[in-house]
mmCIF file of C-alpha atoms and ligand atoms in Angstrom:
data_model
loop_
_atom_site.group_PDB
_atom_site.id
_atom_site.type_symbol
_atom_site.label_atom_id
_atom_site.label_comp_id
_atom_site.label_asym_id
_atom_site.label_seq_id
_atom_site.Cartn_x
_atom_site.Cartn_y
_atom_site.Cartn_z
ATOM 1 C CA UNK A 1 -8.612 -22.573 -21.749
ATOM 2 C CA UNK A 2 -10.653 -21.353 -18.833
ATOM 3 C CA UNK A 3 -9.146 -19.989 -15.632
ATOM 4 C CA UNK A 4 -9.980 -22.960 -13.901
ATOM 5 C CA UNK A 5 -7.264 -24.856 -15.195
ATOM 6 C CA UNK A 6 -4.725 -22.378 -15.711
ATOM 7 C CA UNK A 7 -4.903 -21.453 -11.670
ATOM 8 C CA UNK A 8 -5.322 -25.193 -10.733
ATOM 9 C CA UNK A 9 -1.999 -25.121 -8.757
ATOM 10 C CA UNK A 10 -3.165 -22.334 -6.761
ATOM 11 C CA UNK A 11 -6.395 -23.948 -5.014
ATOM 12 C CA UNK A 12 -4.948 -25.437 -2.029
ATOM 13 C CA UNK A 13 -2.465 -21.944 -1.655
ATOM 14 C CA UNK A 14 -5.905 -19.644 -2.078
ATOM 15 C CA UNK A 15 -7.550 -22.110 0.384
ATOM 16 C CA UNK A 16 -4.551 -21.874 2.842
ATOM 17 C CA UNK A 17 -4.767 -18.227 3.413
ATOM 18 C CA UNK A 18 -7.031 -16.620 5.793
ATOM 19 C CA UNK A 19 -8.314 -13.520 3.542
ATOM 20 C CA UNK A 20 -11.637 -15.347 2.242
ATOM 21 C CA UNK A 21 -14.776 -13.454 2.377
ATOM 22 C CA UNK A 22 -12.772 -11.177 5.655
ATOM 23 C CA UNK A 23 -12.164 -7.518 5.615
ATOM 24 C CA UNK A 24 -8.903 -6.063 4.940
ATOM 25 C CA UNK A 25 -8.317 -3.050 7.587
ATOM 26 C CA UNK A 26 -4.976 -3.058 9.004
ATOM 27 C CA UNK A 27 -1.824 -4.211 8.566
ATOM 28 C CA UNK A 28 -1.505 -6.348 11.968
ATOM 29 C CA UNK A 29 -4.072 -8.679 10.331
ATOM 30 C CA UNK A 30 -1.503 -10.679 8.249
ATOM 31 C CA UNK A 31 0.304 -13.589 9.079
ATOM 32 C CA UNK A 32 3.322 -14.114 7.129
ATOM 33 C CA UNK A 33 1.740 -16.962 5.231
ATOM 34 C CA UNK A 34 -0.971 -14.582 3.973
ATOM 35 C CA UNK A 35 1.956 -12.324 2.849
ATOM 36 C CA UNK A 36 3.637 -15.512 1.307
ATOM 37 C CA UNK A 37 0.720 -16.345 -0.435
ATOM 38 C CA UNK A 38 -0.090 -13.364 -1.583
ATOM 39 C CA UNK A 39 3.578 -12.850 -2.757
ATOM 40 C CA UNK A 40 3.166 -16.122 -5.224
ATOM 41 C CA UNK A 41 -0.515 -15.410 -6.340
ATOM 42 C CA UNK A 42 0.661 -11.834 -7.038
ATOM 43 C CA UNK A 43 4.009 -13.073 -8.679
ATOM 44 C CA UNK A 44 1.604 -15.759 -10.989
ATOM 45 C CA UNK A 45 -0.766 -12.884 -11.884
ATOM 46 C CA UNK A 46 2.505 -10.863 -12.961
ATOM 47 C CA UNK A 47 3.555 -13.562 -15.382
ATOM 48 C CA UNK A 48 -0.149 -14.589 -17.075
ATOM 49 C CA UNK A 49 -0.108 -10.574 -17.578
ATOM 50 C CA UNK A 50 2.902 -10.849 -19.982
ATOM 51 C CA UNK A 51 0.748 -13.621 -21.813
ATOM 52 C CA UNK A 52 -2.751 -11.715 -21.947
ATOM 53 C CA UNK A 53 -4.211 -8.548 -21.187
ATOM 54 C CA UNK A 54 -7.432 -10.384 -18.820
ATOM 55 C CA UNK A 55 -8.143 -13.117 -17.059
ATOM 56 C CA UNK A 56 -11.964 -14.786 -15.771
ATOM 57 C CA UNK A 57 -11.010 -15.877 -12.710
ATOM 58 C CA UNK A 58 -14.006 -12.719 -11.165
ATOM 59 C CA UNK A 59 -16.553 -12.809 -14.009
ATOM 60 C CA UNK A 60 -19.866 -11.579 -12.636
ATOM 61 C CA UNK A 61 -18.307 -10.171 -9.955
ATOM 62 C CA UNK A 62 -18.420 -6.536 -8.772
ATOM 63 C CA UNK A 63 -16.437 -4.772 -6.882
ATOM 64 C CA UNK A 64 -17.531 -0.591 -5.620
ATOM 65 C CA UNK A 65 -14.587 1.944 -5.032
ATOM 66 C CA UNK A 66 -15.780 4.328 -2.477
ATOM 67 C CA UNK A 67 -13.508 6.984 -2.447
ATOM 68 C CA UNK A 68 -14.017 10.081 -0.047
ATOM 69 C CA UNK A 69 -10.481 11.384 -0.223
ATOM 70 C CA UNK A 70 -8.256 12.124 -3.537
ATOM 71 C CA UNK A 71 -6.584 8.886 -5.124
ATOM 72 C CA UNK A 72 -4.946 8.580 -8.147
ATOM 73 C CA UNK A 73 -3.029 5.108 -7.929
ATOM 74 C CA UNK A 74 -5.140 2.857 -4.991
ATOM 75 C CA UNK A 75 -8.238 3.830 -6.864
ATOM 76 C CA UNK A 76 -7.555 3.041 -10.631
ATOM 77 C CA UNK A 77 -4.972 0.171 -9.154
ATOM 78 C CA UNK A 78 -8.136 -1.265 -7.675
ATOM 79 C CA UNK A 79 -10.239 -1.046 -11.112
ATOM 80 C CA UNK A 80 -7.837 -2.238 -13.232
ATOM 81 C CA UNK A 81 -7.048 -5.409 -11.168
ATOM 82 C CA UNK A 82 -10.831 -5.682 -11.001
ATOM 83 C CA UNK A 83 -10.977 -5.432 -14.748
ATOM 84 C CA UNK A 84 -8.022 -7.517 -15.442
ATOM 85 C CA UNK A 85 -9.545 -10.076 -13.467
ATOM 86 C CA UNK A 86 -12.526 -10.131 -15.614
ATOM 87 C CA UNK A 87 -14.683 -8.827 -12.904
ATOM 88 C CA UNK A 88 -16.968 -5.503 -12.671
ATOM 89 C CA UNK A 89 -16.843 -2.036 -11.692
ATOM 90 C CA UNK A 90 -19.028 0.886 -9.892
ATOM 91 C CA UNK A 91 -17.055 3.888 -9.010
ATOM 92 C CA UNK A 92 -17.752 6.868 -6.635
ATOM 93 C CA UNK A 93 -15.142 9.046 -6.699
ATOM 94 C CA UNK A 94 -15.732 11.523 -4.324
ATOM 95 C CA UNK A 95 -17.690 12.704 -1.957
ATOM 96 C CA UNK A 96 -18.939 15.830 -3.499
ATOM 97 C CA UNK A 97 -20.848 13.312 -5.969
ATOM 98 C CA UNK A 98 -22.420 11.212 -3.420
ATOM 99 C CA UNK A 99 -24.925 11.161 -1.056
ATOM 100 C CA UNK A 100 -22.206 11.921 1.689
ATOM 101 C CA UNK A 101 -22.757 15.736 0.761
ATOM 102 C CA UNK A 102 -26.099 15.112 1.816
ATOM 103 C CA UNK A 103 -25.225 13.599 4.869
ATOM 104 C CA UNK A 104 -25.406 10.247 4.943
ATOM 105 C CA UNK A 105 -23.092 8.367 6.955
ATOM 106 C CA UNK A 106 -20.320 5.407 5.729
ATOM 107 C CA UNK A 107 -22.616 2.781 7.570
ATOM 108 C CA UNK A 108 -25.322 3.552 5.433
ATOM 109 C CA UNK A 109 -23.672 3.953 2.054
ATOM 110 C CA UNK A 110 -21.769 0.789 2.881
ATOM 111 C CA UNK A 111 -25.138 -0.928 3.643
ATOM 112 C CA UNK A 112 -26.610 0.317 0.229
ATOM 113 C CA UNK A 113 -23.632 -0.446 -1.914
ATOM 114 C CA UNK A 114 -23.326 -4.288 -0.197
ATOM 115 C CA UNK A 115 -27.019 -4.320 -2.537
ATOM 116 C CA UNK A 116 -25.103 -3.688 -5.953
ATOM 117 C CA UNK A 117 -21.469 -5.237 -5.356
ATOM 118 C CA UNK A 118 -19.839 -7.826 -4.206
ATOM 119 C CA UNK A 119 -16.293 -6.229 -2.393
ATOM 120 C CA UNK A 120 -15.993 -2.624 -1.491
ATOM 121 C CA UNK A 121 -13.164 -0.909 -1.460
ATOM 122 C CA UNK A 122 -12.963 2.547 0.497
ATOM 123 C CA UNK A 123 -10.984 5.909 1.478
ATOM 124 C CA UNK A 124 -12.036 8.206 3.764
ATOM 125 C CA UNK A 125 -10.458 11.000 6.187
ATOM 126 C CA UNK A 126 -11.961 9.880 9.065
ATOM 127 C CA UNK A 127 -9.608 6.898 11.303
ATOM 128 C CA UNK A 128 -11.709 3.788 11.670
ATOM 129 C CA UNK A 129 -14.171 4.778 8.534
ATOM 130 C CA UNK A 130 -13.221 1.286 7.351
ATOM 131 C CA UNK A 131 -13.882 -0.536 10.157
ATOM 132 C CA UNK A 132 -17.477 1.348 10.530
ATOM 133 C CA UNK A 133 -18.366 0.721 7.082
ATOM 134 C CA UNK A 134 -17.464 -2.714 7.206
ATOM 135 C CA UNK A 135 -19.529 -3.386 10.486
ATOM 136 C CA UNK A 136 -22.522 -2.101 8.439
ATOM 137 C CA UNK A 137 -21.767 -3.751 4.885
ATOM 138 C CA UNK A 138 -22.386 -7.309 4.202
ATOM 139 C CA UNK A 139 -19.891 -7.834 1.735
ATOM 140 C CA UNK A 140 -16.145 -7.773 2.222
ATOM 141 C CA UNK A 141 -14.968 -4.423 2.866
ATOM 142 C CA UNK A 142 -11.398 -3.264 2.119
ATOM 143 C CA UNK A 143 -9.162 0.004 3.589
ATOM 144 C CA UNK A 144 -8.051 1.936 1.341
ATOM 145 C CA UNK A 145 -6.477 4.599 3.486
ATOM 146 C CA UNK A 146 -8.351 5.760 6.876
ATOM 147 C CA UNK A 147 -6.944 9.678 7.280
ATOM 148 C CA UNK A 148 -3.967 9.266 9.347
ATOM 149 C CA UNK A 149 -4.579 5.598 9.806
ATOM 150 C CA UNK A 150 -4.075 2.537 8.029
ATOM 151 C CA UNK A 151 -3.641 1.320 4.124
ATOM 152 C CA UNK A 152 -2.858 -2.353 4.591
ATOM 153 C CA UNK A 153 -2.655 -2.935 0.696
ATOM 154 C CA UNK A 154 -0.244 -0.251 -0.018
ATOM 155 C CA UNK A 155 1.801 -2.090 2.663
ATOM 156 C CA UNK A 156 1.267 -5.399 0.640
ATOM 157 C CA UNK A 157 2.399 -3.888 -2.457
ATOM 158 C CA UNK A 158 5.182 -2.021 -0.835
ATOM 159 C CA UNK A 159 6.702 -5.479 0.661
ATOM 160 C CA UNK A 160 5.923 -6.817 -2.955
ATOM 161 C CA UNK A 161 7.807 -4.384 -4.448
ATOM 162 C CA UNK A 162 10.581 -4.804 -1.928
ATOM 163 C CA UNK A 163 10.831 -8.654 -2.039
ATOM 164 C CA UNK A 164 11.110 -8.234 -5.894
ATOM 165 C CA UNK A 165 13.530 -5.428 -5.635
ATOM 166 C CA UNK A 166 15.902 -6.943 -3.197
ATOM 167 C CA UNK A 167 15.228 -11.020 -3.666
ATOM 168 C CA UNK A 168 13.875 -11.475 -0.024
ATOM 169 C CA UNK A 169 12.353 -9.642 2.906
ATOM 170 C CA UNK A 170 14.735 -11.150 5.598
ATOM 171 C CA UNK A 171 17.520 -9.344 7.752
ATOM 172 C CA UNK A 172 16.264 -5.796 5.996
ATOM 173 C CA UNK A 173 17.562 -2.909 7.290
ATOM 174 C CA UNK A 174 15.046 0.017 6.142
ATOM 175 C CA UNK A 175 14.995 3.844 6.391
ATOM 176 C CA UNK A 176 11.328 4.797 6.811
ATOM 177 C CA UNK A 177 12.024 8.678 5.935
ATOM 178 C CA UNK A 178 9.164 11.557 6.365
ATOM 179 C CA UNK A 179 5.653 11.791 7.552
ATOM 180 C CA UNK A 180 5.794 8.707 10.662
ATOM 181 C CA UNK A 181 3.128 10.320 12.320
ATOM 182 C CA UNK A 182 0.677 10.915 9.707
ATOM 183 C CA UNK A 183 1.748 8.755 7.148
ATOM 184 C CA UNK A 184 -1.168 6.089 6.984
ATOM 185 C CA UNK A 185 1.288 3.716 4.257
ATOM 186 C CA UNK A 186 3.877 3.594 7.052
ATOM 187 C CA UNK A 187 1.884 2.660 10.153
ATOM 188 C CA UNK A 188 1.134 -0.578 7.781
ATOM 189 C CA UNK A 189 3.893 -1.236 5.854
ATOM 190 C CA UNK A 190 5.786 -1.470 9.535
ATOM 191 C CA UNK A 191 2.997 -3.802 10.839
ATOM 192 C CA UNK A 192 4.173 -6.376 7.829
ATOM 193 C CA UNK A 193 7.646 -5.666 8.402
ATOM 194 C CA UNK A 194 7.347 -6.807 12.060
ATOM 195 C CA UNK A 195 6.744 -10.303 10.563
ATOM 196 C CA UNK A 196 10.176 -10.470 9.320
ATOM 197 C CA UNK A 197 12.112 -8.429 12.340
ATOM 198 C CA UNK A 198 13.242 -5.692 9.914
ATOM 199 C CA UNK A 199 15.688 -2.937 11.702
ATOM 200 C CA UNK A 200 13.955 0.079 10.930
ATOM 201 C CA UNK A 201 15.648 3.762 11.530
ATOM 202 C CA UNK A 202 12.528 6.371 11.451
ATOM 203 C CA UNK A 203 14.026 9.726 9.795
ATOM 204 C CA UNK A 204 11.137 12.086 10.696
ATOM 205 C CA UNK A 205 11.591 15.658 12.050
ATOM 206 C CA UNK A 206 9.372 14.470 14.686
ATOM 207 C CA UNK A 207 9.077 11.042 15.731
ATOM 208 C CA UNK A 208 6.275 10.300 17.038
ATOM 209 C CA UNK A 209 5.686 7.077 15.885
ATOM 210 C CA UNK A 210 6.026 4.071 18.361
ATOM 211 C CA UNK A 211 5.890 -0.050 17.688
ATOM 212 C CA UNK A 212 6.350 -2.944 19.712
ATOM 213 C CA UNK A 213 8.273 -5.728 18.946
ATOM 214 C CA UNK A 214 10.652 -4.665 15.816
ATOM 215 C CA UNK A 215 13.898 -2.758 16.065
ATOM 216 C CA UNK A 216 13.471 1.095 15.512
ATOM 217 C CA UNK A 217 16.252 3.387 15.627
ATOM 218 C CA UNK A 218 14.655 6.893 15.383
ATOM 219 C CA UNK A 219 16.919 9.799 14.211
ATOM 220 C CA UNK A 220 17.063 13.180 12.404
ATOM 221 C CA UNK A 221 20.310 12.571 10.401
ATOM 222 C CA UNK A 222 19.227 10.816 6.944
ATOM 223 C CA UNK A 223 22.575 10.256 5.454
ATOM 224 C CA UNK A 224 23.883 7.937 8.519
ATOM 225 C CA UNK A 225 20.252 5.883 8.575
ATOM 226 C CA UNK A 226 20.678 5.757 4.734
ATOM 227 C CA UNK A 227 24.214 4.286 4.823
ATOM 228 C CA UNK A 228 23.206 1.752 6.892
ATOM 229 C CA UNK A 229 20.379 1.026 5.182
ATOM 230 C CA UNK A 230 19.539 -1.655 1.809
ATOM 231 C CA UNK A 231 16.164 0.468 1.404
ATOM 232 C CA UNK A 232 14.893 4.028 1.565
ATOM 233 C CA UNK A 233 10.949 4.235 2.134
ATOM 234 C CA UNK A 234 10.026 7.717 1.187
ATOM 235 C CA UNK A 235 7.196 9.695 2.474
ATOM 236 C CA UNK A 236 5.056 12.599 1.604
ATOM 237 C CA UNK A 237 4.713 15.292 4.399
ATOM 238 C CA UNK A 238 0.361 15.122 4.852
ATOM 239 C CA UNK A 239 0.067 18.591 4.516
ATOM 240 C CA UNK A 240 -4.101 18.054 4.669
ATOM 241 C CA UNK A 241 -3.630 16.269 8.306
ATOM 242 C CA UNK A 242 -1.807 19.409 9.509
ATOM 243 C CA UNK A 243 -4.272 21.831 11.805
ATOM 244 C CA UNK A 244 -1.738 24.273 12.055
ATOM 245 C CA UNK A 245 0.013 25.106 8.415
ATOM 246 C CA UNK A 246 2.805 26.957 9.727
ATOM 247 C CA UNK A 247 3.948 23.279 11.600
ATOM 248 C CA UNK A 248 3.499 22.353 7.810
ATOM 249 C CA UNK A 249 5.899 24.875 6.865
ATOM 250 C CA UNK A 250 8.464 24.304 9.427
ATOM 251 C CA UNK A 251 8.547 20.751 8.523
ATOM 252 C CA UNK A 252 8.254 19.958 4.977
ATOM 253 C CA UNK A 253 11.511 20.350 2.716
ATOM 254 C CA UNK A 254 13.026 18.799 5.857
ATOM 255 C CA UNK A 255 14.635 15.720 3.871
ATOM 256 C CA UNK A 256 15.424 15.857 0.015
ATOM 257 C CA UNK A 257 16.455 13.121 -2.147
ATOM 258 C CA UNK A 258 17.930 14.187 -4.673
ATOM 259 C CA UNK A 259 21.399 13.146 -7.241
ATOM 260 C CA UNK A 260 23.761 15.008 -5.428
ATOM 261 C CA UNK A 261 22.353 13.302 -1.733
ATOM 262 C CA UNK A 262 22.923 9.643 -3.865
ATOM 263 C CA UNK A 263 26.094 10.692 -5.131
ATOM 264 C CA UNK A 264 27.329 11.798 -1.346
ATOM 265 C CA UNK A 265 26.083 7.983 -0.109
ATOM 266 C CA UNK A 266 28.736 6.122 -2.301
ATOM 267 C CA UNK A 267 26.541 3.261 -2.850
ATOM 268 C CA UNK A 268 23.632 1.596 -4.404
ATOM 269 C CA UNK A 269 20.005 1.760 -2.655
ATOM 270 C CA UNK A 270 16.745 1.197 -3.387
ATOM 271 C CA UNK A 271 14.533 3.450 -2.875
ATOM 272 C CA UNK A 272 10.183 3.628 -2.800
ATOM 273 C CA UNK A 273 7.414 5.845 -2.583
ATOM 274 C CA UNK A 274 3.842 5.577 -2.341
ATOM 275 C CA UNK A 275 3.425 8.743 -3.945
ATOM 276 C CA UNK A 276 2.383 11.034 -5.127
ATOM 277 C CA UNK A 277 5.504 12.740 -4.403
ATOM 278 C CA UNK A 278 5.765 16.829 -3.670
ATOM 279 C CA UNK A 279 9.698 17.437 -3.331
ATOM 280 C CA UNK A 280 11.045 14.438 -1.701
ATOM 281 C CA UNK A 281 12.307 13.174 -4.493
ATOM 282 C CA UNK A 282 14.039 15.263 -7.103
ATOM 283 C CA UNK A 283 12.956 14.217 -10.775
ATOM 284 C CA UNK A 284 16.891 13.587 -11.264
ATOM 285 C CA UNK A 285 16.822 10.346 -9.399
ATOM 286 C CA UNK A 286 14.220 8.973 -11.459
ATOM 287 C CA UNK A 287 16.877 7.315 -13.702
ATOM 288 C CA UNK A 288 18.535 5.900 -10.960
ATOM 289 C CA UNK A 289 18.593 1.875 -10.957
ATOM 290 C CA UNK A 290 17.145 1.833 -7.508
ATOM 291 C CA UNK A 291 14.642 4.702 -8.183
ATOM 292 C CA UNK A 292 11.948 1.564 -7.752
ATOM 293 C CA UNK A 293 8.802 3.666 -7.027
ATOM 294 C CA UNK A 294 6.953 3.282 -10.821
ATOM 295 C CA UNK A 295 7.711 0.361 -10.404
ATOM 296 C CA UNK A 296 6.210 -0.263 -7.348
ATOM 297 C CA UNK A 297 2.841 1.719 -8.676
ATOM 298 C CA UNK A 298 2.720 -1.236 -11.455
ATOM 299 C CA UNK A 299 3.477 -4.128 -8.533
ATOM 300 C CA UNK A 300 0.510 -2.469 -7.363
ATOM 301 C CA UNK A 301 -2.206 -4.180 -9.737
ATOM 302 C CA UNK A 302 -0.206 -7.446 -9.477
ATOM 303 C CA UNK A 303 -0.734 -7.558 -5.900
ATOM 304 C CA UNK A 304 -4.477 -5.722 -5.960
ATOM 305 C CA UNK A 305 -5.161 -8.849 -7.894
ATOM 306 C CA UNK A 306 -4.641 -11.622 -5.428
ATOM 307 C CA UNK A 307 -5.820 -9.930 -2.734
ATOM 308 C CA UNK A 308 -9.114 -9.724 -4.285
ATOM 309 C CA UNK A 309 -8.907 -13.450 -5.433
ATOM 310 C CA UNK A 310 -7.802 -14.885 -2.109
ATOM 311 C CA UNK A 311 -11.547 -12.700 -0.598
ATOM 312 C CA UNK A 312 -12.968 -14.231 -3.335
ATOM 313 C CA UNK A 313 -11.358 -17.654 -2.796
ATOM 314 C CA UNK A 314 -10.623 -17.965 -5.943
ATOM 315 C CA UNK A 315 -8.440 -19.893 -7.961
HETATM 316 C C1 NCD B 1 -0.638 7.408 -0.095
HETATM 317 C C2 NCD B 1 -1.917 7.586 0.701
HETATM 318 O O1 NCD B 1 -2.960 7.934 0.136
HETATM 319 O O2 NCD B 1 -1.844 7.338 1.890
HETATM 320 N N1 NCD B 1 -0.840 7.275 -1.451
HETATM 321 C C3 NCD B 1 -1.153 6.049 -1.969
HETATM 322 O O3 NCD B 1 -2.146 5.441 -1.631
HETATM 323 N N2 NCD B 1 -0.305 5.517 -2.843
HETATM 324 C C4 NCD B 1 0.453 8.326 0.286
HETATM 325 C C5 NCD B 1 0.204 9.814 0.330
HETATM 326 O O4 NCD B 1 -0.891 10.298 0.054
HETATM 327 O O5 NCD B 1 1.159 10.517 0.653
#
């Protein structure tokens, strides 16, 4: 049975959306009805996976990770929804092993690579790299982290993960705990979160972060944001945004998850990452039933997938 069929119900939702053939660079650029749709196409993926291991809804198609920063999960995520999708790969992995060490800016390796794909997918330290490569390319181009920036589908994922986790998005009442200033997954997971007029308490040693038109709470005390809260959101401290290390030092080991910190709350949360984690999270609440964040690395494929078939258009 071809893919054709089995996605039949999904034409007029794919066609709906916005997300054909466009960029993907921030997390403001979603209406909720992009989120909704990608929630369902994401949710439909998730169940044909349980029946097969690929689908051919993006045969012929190629998609180019450009990745000038480390990745473990956004890159291979990527690939393996490409793959799973029945779809190509080209892969440069760093910037050591690409002409960028020769000096060759993201506009032109964007340019080149929109000759031998068909989406590109990129990371790079530099805030607005996307956006520049995508002015240049004349494929689709998709942010995959811009330094301190944006990573608009980690935030998809993350409100994935968190509509699966808790059965809806609506009156949420989120900790956002760590790195607000530099933490890229954050500035867009917030973005999709203002769609849904989440309460949000920022736990950061220094806030810094500001947003219109959601309600933010900022504090330093974890366990009262936490006890208010349905949902920790746990952040890595950026150590490599830092200029001055010993800022690094004074800040990082600042807030600690960990069994004793659960115990002390006296009930049930859920709690994600976007990894990789340092010590934020003890390895002792990995067992624990809200200790979602593997999952969430898994939702992350799920949800790769139907963004790249709704900027495909596919069905
Ligand atoms: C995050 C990133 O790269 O921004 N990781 C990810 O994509 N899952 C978070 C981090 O590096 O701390």
């Amino acid at each position: 049975m071809s893919n054709h069929v089995e996605f039949n119900h999904l034409i007029g939702e794919v066609k709906m959306t916005s997300l054909k053939g466009k960029d993907i660079l921030h997390g403001s650029q979603f209406s909720k009805r992009d989120v909704e749709g990608m929630v369902r196409i994401a949710s439909d993926f998730e169940k044909e996976l349980k029946k097969k291991d690929s689908l051919t809804l993006l045969k012929g198609k190629i998609l180019a990770t450009l990745f000038f920063e480390p990745s473990t999960r956004t890159r291979l995520s990527f690939e393996t929804a490409m793959q799973r999708l029945g779809g190509g790969v080209i892969s440069m992995a760093s910037a050591e092993g690409s002409s960028a060490a020769k000096g060759e800016t993201v506009g032109d390796t964007a340019r080149t690579v929109s000759q031998y794909a068909d989406v590109i997918v990129i990371r790079h330290p530099r805030i607005g790299s996307a956006e520049e490569a995508a002015d240049a390319a004349s494929i689709p181009v998709v942010n995959a982290g811009d330094g301190a920036g944006q990573h608009p589908t980690q935030a998809l994922l993350d409100t994935y993960t968190i509509r699966k986790e808790l059965g809806s998005l609506k009156n949420l009442v989120v900790s956002m705990v760590g790195d607000l200033k530099n933490g890229r997954t954050v500035h867009a997971l917030v973005e999709l979160l203002s769609l849904y007029q989440a309460r949000l308490y920022f736990v950061s040693p220094r806030n810094r972060l500001k947003q219109k038109g959601i309600r933010i709470e900022e504090t330093e005390d974890l366990e009262r944001a936490a006890s208010e809260s349905a949902l920790i959101y746990v952040t890595r401290i950026q150590k490599e945004r830092f200029t001055d290390l010993t800022e690094y030092e004074r800040v990082k080991g600042s807030y600690v998850i960990n069994g004793e910190f659960l115990k002390k709350l006296k009930k049930k949360i859920t709690i994600l990452h976007p990894l990789p984690r340092v010590d934020e999270i003890s390895s002792d609440v990995d067992t624990y039933p809200g200790a979602a964040y593997f999952r969430q690395v898994r939702n992350g494929v799920f949800v790769r997938m139907a963004l790249l078939a709704m900027i495909f258009g596919k069905r």
